[in-house]
Amino acid sequence: MGRAKEEMMRQEELQPMYDWIEENFGDDAGEEGSEEWEEAVQAFEEYCENQQRIEEEDYWQGQLEWYIYKQSQVGIFNSQMVNVEELLHVDLTGDEATFSLLVMLHGHVVASLEAYLAGTFIHKVTNSDQLIRKLVETDPYFSNMKFTLKEIFEKKEKLKLTVADYLQNLIFHDLKKVKPMFKDVLDCDFGDISWLFSAVIKRHHCVHRAGLDKDGIRIELTVDSIRDLVYMSNRLVQKIEQAISLIPEDIADEHPQKT
């Protein structure tokens, strides 16, 4: 690439900066290389960083609000399980292709269940002052926090988003943490989910080693094992849906939903 073309590309990359400096500083920016110019460049960089931060905050707030106001998590989960069952009927030629499909489907079922657990818990809790209070009182993350009186009032205004942000960042396949949260806050006891602990471990092999264990050996996956996982996942979801349906309406949905 010639020097002239390189310089032209450099000018194109810098043009947004020149335009911003011209608009915000005008002649006060001085000439390139001057102290005034360097101050203007620094101001532009700070502006870009601030804009990026605002965009990221808007994105994550949108993500959190989706969890808060999206009502039907079970519908999404059921649709995904139907899709898995249909894919199990795909006629593939060759053992390698079949195993690859099973690896993807196992990971998908566990991810779908994890998304259901996250979406359901966040939606139910963040739409109820009483359930938020139960979470705050029972979860060490919140119960160990200390605030000044001023911070208490400031946090209260954004409490729903604060709770949603914490829960959204929680790893919902960390079952040792998630299982007691459902029990303490939603009065929903998962019962024996040793099958799910095993499925999560197996999912790790699917995601990180394409279905091979640490010794490079294929993990045990069959059409029947995927169907069993779908069946057990459906049973757990039905159990959760039954439990949360018993939560009084004035507790479960105290806040109006966005339309």
C-alpha positions as a LaTeX table, in Angstrom:
\begin{tabular}{lrrr}
\hline
Residue & $x$ (\AA) & $y$ (\AA) & $z$ (\AA) \\
\hline
Met1 & 0.00 & 0.00 & 0.00 \\
Gly2 & 1.42 & 3.38 & $-1.01$ \\
Arg3 & 2.10 & 6.15 & 1.48 \\
Ala4 & $-0.47$ & 8.41 & $-0.18$ \\
Lys5 & $-3.20$ & 5.81 & 0.27 \\
Glu6 & $-2.16$ & 5.19 & 3.87 \\
Glu7 & $-2.36$ & 8.92 & 4.57 \\
Met8 & $-5.78$ & 9.11 & 2.93 \\
Met9 & $-7.06$ & 6.23 & 5.08 \\
Arg10 & $-5.63$ & 7.89 & 8.18 \\
Gln11 & $-7.41$ & 11.13 & 7.33 \\
Glu12 & $-10.70$ & 9.27 & 6.86 \\
Glu13 & $-10.32$ & 7.62 & 10.27 \\
Leu14 & $-9.57$ & 10.95 & 11.92 \\
Gln15 & $-12.29$ & 12.92 & 10.11 \\
Pro16 & $-14.93$ & 12.42 & 12.86 \\
Met17 & $-12.45$ & 13.89 & 15.35 \\
Tyr18 & $-11.69$ & 16.87 & 13.12 \\
Asp19 & $-15.41$ & 17.50 & 12.64 \\
Trp20 & $-16.12$ & 17.29 & 16.38 \\
Ile21 & $-13.23$ & 19.62 & 17.26 \\
Glu22 & $-14.33$ & 22.11 & 14.60 \\
Glu23 & $-17.89$ & 22.08 & 15.93 \\
Asn24 & $-16.97$ & 22.33 & 19.62 \\
Phe25 & $-13.74$ & 24.35 & 19.62 \\
Gly26 & $-13.55$ & 26.18 & 16.29 \\
Asp27 & $-10.50$ & 28.44 & 16.03 \\
Asp28 & $-9.77$ & 27.96 & 19.74 \\
Ala29 & $-8.33$ & 24.52 & 18.95 \\
Gly30 & $-5.28$ & 26.13 & 17.38 \\
Glu31 & $-3.06$ & 24.26 & 14.95 \\
Glu32 & $-2.27$ & 20.56 & 15.04 \\
Gly33 & 0.54 & 19.87 & 17.48 \\
Ser34 & $-0.16$ & 22.94 & 19.60 \\
Glu35 & $-1.07$ & 22.70 & 23.29 \\
Glu36 & $-4.60$ & 23.89 & 22.51 \\
Trp37 & $-4.96$ & 21.21 & 19.86 \\
Glu38 & $-3.84$ & 18.45 & 22.22 \\
Glu39 & $-6.41$ & 19.63 & 24.79 \\
Ala40 & $-9.10$ & 19.47 & 22.11 \\
Val41 & $-8.03$ & 15.94 & 21.13 \\
Gln42 & $-8.16$ & 14.86 & 24.75 \\
Ala43 & $-11.65$ & 16.34 & 25.08 \\
Phe44 & $-12.74$ & 14.40 & 21.99 \\
Glu45 & $-11.38$ & 11.14 & 23.43 \\
Glu46 & $-13.22$ & 11.76 & 26.70 \\
Tyr47 & $-16.39$ & 12.49 & 24.73 \\
Cys48 & $-16.04$ & 9.18 & 22.83 \\
Glu49 & $-15.49$ & 7.22 & 26.05 \\
Asn50 & $-18.53$ & 8.86 & 27.61 \\
Gln51 & $-20.69$ & 8.10 & 24.56 \\
Gln52 & $-19.58$ & 4.47 & 24.59 \\
Arg53 & $-20.42$ & 4.21 & 28.29 \\
Ile54 & $-23.87$ & 5.71 & 27.68 \\
Glu55 & $-24.53$ & 3.28 & 24.82 \\
Glu56 & $-23.46$ & 0.32 & 26.95 \\
Glu57 & $-25.65$ & 1.47 & 29.84 \\
Asp58 & $-28.63$ & 1.91 & 27.49 \\
Tyr59 & $-28.03$ & $-1.55$ & 26.04 \\
Trp60 & $-27.87$ & $-3.25$ & 29.43 \\
Gln61 & $-30.85$ & $-1.31$ & 30.75 \\
Gly62 & $-32.79$ & $-2.53$ & 27.73 \\
Gln63 & $-31.72$ & $-6.07$ & 28.51 \\
Leu64 & $-32.81$ & $-5.72$ & 32.13 \\
Glu65 & $-36.16$ & $-4.20$ & 31.19 \\
Trp66 & $-36.77$ & $-7.14$ & 28.85 \\
Tyr67 & $-36.41$ & $-9.47$ & 31.83 \\
Ile68 & $-38.57$ & $-7.25$ & 34.03 \\
Tyr69 & $-41.47$ & $-6.74$ & 31.64 \\
Lys70 & $-41.37$ & $-9.91$ & 29.51 \\
Gln71 & $-44.19$ & $-12.07$ & 30.89 \\
Ser72 & $-44.18$ & $-15.46$ & 29.14 \\
Gln73 & $-40.89$ & $-17.25$ & 29.76 \\
Val74 & $-42.57$ & $-20.64$ & 29.79 \\
Gly75 & $-43.92$ & $-20.10$ & 26.27 \\
Ile76 & $-40.40$ & $-19.49$ & 24.96 \\
Phe77 & $-39.08$ & $-22.56$ & 26.79 \\
Asn78 & $-41.87$ & $-24.82$ & 25.49 \\
Ser79 & $-41.26$ & $-23.67$ & 21.93 \\
Gln80 & $-37.55$ & $-24.46$ & 22.25 \\
Met81 & $-38.26$ & $-27.96$ & 23.56 \\
Val82 & $-40.59$ & $-28.64$ & 20.62 \\
Asn83 & $-37.79$ & $-27.57$ & 18.28 \\
Val84 & $-35.36$ & $-29.95$ & 19.99 \\
Glu85 & $-37.78$ & $-32.84$ & 19.55 \\
Glu86 & $-38.16$ & $-32.04$ & 15.85 \\
Leu87 & $-34.40$ & $-31.89$ & 15.37 \\
Leu88 & $-34.05$ & $-35.34$ & 16.94 \\
His89 & $-35.99$ & $-36.68$ & 13.96 \\
Val90 & $-33.49$ & $-35.28$ & 11.44 \\
Asp91 & $-32.01$ & $-38.17$ & 9.44 \\
Leu92 & $-28.27$ & $-37.66$ & 9.39 \\
Thr93 & $-25.75$ & $-39.84$ & 7.63 \\
Gly94 & $-22.66$ & $-40.66$ & 9.61 \\
Asp95 & $-21.80$ & $-41.04$ & 13.28 \\
Glu96 & $-19.81$ & $-37.79$ & 13.42 \\
Ala97 & $-22.69$ & $-35.62$ & 12.24 \\
Thr98 & $-25.12$ & $-37.33$ & 14.61 \\
Phe99 & $-22.83$ & $-36.83$ & 17.58 \\
Ser100 & $-22.30$ & $-33.16$ & 16.69 \\
Leu101 & $-26.07$ & $-32.63$ & 16.58 \\
Leu102 & $-26.51$ & $-34.31$ & 19.98 \\
Val103 & $-23.75$ & $-32.11$ & 21.44 \\
Met104 & $-25.53$ & $-28.98$ & 20.23 \\
Leu105 & $-28.95$ & $-30.16$ & 21.40 \\
His106 & $-27.73$ & $-31.04$ & 24.89 \\
Gly107 & $-26.19$ & $-27.60$ & 25.28 \\
His108 & $-29.34$ & $-25.99$ & 23.90 \\
Val109 & $-31.68$ & $-27.75$ & 26.33 \\
Val110 & $-29.58$ & $-26.74$ & 29.35 \\
Ala111 & $-29.23$ & $-23.17$ & 28.07 \\
Ser112 & $-33.00$ & $-22.96$ & 27.47 \\
Leu113 & $-33.72$ & $-24.13$ & 31.01 \\
Glu114 & $-31.16$ & $-21.69$ & 32.40 \\
Ala115 & $-32.81$ & $-18.85$ & 30.45 \\
Tyr116 & $-36.22$ & $-19.88$ & 31.77 \\
Leu117 & $-34.95$ & $-19.91$ & 35.37 \\
Ala118 & $-33.36$ & $-16.48$ & 34.95 \\
Gly119 & $-36.28$ & $-14.87$ & 33.13 \\
Thr120 & $-38.94$ & $-16.29$ & 35.44 \\
Phe121 & $-37.15$ & $-15.39$ & 38.66 \\
Ile122 & $-36.21$ & $-11.87$ & 37.55 \\
His123 & $-39.69$ & $-11.12$ & 36.22 \\
Lys124 & $-41.53$ & $-12.36$ & 39.30 \\
Val125 & $-39.22$ & $-10.75$ & 41.84 \\
Thr126 & $-38.77$ & $-7.36$ & 40.20 \\
Asn127 & $-42.53$ & $-6.93$ & 39.78 \\
Ser128 & $-43.25$ & $-7.32$ & 43.48 \\
Asp129 & $-42.08$ & $-5.13$ & 46.34 \\
Gln130 & $-42.68$ & $-8.00$ & 48.77 \\
Leu131 & $-40.62$ & $-10.47$ & 46.74 \\
Ile132 & $-37.83$ & $-7.91$ & 46.30 \\
Arg133 & $-37.82$ & $-7.53$ & 50.08 \\
Lys134 & $-37.63$ & $-11.31$ & 50.56 \\
Leu135 & $-34.66$ & $-11.46$ & 48.17 \\
Val136 & $-32.88$ & $-8.57$ & 49.88 \\
Glu137 & $-33.43$ & $-10.13$ & 53.31 \\
Thr138 & $-32.31$ & $-13.65$ & 52.33 \\
Asp139 & $-29.49$ & $-13.06$ & 49.83 \\
Pro140 & $-26.06$ & $-12.33$ & 51.37 \\
Tyr141 & $-25.16$ & $-9.96$ & 48.51 \\
Phe142 & $-27.87$ & $-7.53$ & 49.60 \\
Ser143 & $-28.06$ & $-8.25$ & 53.31 \\
Asn144 & $-24.36$ & $-7.44$ & 53.77 \\
Met145 & $-24.51$ & $-4.11$ & 51.89 \\
Lys146 & $-24.21$ & $-0.89$ & 53.92 \\
Phe147 & $-25.54$ & 2.49 & 52.78 \\
Thr148 & $-25.75$ & 6.02 & 54.07 \\
Leu149 & $-29.24$ & 7.48 & 54.49 \\
Lys150 & $-28.79$ & 9.48 & 51.29 \\
Glu151 & $-27.73$ & 6.37 & 49.38 \\
Ile152 & $-30.77$ & 4.48 & 50.68 \\
Phe153 & $-33.14$ & 6.97 & 49.06 \\
Glu154 & $-31.06$ & 7.06 & 45.86 \\
Lys155 & $-30.96$ & 3.27 & 45.65 \\
Lys156 & $-34.67$ & 2.98 & 46.36 \\
Glu157 & $-35.48$ & 4.92 & 43.20 \\
Lys158 & $-33.51$ & 2.41 & 41.12 \\
Leu159 & $-34.10$ & $-0.67$ & 43.26 \\
Lys160 & $-35.86$ & $-2.67$ & 40.55 \\
Leu161 & $-33.01$ & $-2.16$ & 38.07 \\
Thr162 & $-30.42$ & $-2.79$ & 40.80 \\
Val163 & $-32.05$ & $-6.12$ & 41.66 \\
Ala164 & $-32.49$ & $-7.05$ & 37.98 \\
Asp165 & $-28.86$ & $-6.18$ & 37.25 \\
Tyr166 & $-27.63$ & $-8.38$ & 40.09 \\
Leu167 & $-29.84$ & $-11.28$ & 39.04 \\
Gln168 & $-29.05$ & $-10.90$ & 35.34 \\
Asn169 & $-25.33$ & $-11.21$ & 36.13 \\
Leu170 & $-25.96$ & $-14.24$ & 38.32 \\
Ile171 & $-24.96$ & $-17.50$ & 36.67 \\
Phe172 & $-28.25$ & $-19.40$ & 36.66 \\
His173 & $-26.57$ & $-22.76$ & 36.13 \\
Asp174 & $-24.91$ & $-22.25$ & 39.53 \\
Leu175 & $-27.57$ & $-24.51$ & 40.97 \\
Lys176 & $-26.17$ & $-24.46$ & 44.51 \\
Lys177 & $-27.12$ & $-20.78$ & 44.60 \\
Val178 & $-30.20$ & $-20.77$ & 42.37 \\
Lys179 & $-32.04$ & $-23.66$ & 44.06 \\
Pro180 & $-32.20$ & $-22.01$ & 47.52 \\
Met181 & $-33.09$ & $-18.64$ & 45.96 \\
Phe182 & $-36.22$ & $-20.14$ & 44.39 \\
Lys183 & $-37.05$ & $-21.81$ & 47.72 \\
Asp184 & $-36.43$ & $-18.75$ & 49.92 \\
Val185 & $-38.05$ & $-16.13$ & 47.70 \\
Leu186 & $-40.69$ & $-17.94$ & 45.62 \\
Asp187 & $-41.38$ & $-20.87$ & 47.99 \\
Cys188 & $-40.53$ & $-23.22$ & 45.14 \\
Asp189 & $-38.60$ & $-26.35$ & 46.11 \\
Phe190 & $-36.90$ & $-28.00$ & 43.13 \\
Gly191 & $-36.62$ & $-31.33$ & 44.93 \\
Asp192 & $-33.96$ & $-33.76$ & 43.69 \\
Ile193 & $-32.19$ & $-32.18$ & 40.71 \\
Ser194 & $-29.07$ & $-34.34$ & 40.68 \\
Trp195 & $-29.91$ & $-35.01$ & 37.00 \\
Leu196 & $-29.57$ & $-31.29$ & 36.29 \\
Phe197 & $-26.24$ & $-31.01$ & 38.10 \\
Ser198 & $-24.97$ & $-33.83$ & 35.85 \\
Ala199 & $-26.44$ & $-32.19$ & 32.75 \\
Val200 & $-24.71$ & $-28.88$ & 33.54 \\
Ile201 & $-21.36$ & $-30.64$ & 33.92 \\
Lys202 & $-21.93$ & $-32.43$ & 30.62 \\
Arg203 & $-22.95$ & $-29.13$ & 29.01 \\
His204 & $-19.51$ & $-27.76$ & 29.95 \\
His205 & $-17.91$ & $-30.48$ & 27.80 \\
Cys206 & $-20.32$ & $-29.70$ & 24.97 \\
Val207 & $-19.62$ & $-25.98$ & 24.98 \\
His208 & $-15.88$ & $-25.93$ & 25.66 \\
Arg209 & $-14.63$ & $-29.16$ & 24.06 \\
Ala210 & $-17.30$ & $-29.99$ & 21.47 \\
Gly211 & $-18.50$ & $-33.03$ & 23.44 \\
Leu212 & $-15.12$ & $-34.39$ & 24.53 \\
Asp213 & $-14.03$ & $-34.81$ & 28.14 \\
Lys214 & $-10.67$ & $-33.58$ & 29.47 \\
Asp215 & $-9.03$ & $-36.78$ & 28.19 \\
Gly216 & $-10.37$ & $-36.24$ & 24.69 \\
Ile217 & $-12.97$ & $-39.00$ & 24.94 \\
Arg218 & $-16.54$ & $-38.51$ & 23.75 \\
Ile219 & $-19.08$ & $-38.00$ & 26.50 \\
Glu220 & $-22.14$ & $-40.26$ & 26.53 \\
Leu221 & $-24.86$ & $-38.67$ & 24.42 \\
Thr222 & $-27.73$ & $-40.44$ & 22.69 \\
Val223 & $-31.10$ & $-39.54$ & 21.27 \\
Asp224 & $-32.65$ & $-41.12$ & 24.36 \\
Ser225 & $-30.44$ & $-39.09$ & 26.72 \\
Ile226 & $-31.57$ & $-35.86$ & 25.04 \\
Arg227 & $-35.22$ & $-36.93$ & 25.26 \\
Asp228 & $-34.76$ & $-37.78$ & 28.95 \\
Leu229 & $-33.20$ & $-34.36$ & 29.55 \\
Val230 & $-36.10$ & $-32.65$ & 27.77 \\
Tyr231 & $-38.58$ & $-34.68$ & 29.82 \\
Met232 & $-36.93$ & $-33.86$ & 33.16 \\
Ser233 & $-36.56$ & $-30.19$ & 32.19 \\
Asn234 & $-40.24$ & $-30.01$ & 31.29 \\
Arg235 & $-41.19$ & $-31.56$ & 34.62 \\
Leu236 & $-39.10$ & $-29.00$ & 36.52 \\
Val237 & $-40.59$ & $-26.10$ & 34.57 \\
Gln238 & $-44.12$ & $-27.41$ & 35.21 \\
Lys239 & $-43.31$ & $-27.67$ & 38.91 \\
Ile240 & $-42.04$ & $-24.08$ & 38.99 \\
Glu241 & $-45.05$ & $-22.81$ & 37.05 \\
Gln242 & $-47.38$ & $-24.52$ & 39.51 \\
Ala243 & $-45.51$ & $-23.02$ & 42.49 \\
Ile244 & $-45.50$ & $-19.45$ & 41.18 \\
Ser245 & $-49.17$ & $-19.72$ & 40.20 \\
Leu246 & $-49.93$ & $-20.06$ & 43.93 \\
Ile247 & $-48.31$ & $-16.70$ & 44.70 \\
Pro248 & $-51.18$ & $-14.24$ & 45.37 \\
Glu249 & $-51.70$ & $-11.81$ & 42.50 \\
Asp250 & $-51.20$ & $-8.79$ & 44.75 \\
Ile251 & $-47.72$ & $-10.11$ & 45.56 \\
Ala252 & $-46.72$ & $-11.56$ & 42.20 \\
Asp253 & $-47.61$ & $-8.57$ & 40.02 \\
Glu254 & $-47.81$ & $-5.34$ & 41.97 \\
His255 & $-46.47$ & $-3.21$ & 39.15 \\
Pro256 & $-48.17$ & $-2.56$ & 35.80 \\
Gln257 & $-46.56$ & $-4.17$ & 32.79 \\
Lys258 & $-45.16$ & $-2.27$ & 29.83 \\
Thr259 & $-47.09$ & $-2.68$ & 26.65 \\
\hline
\end{tabular}
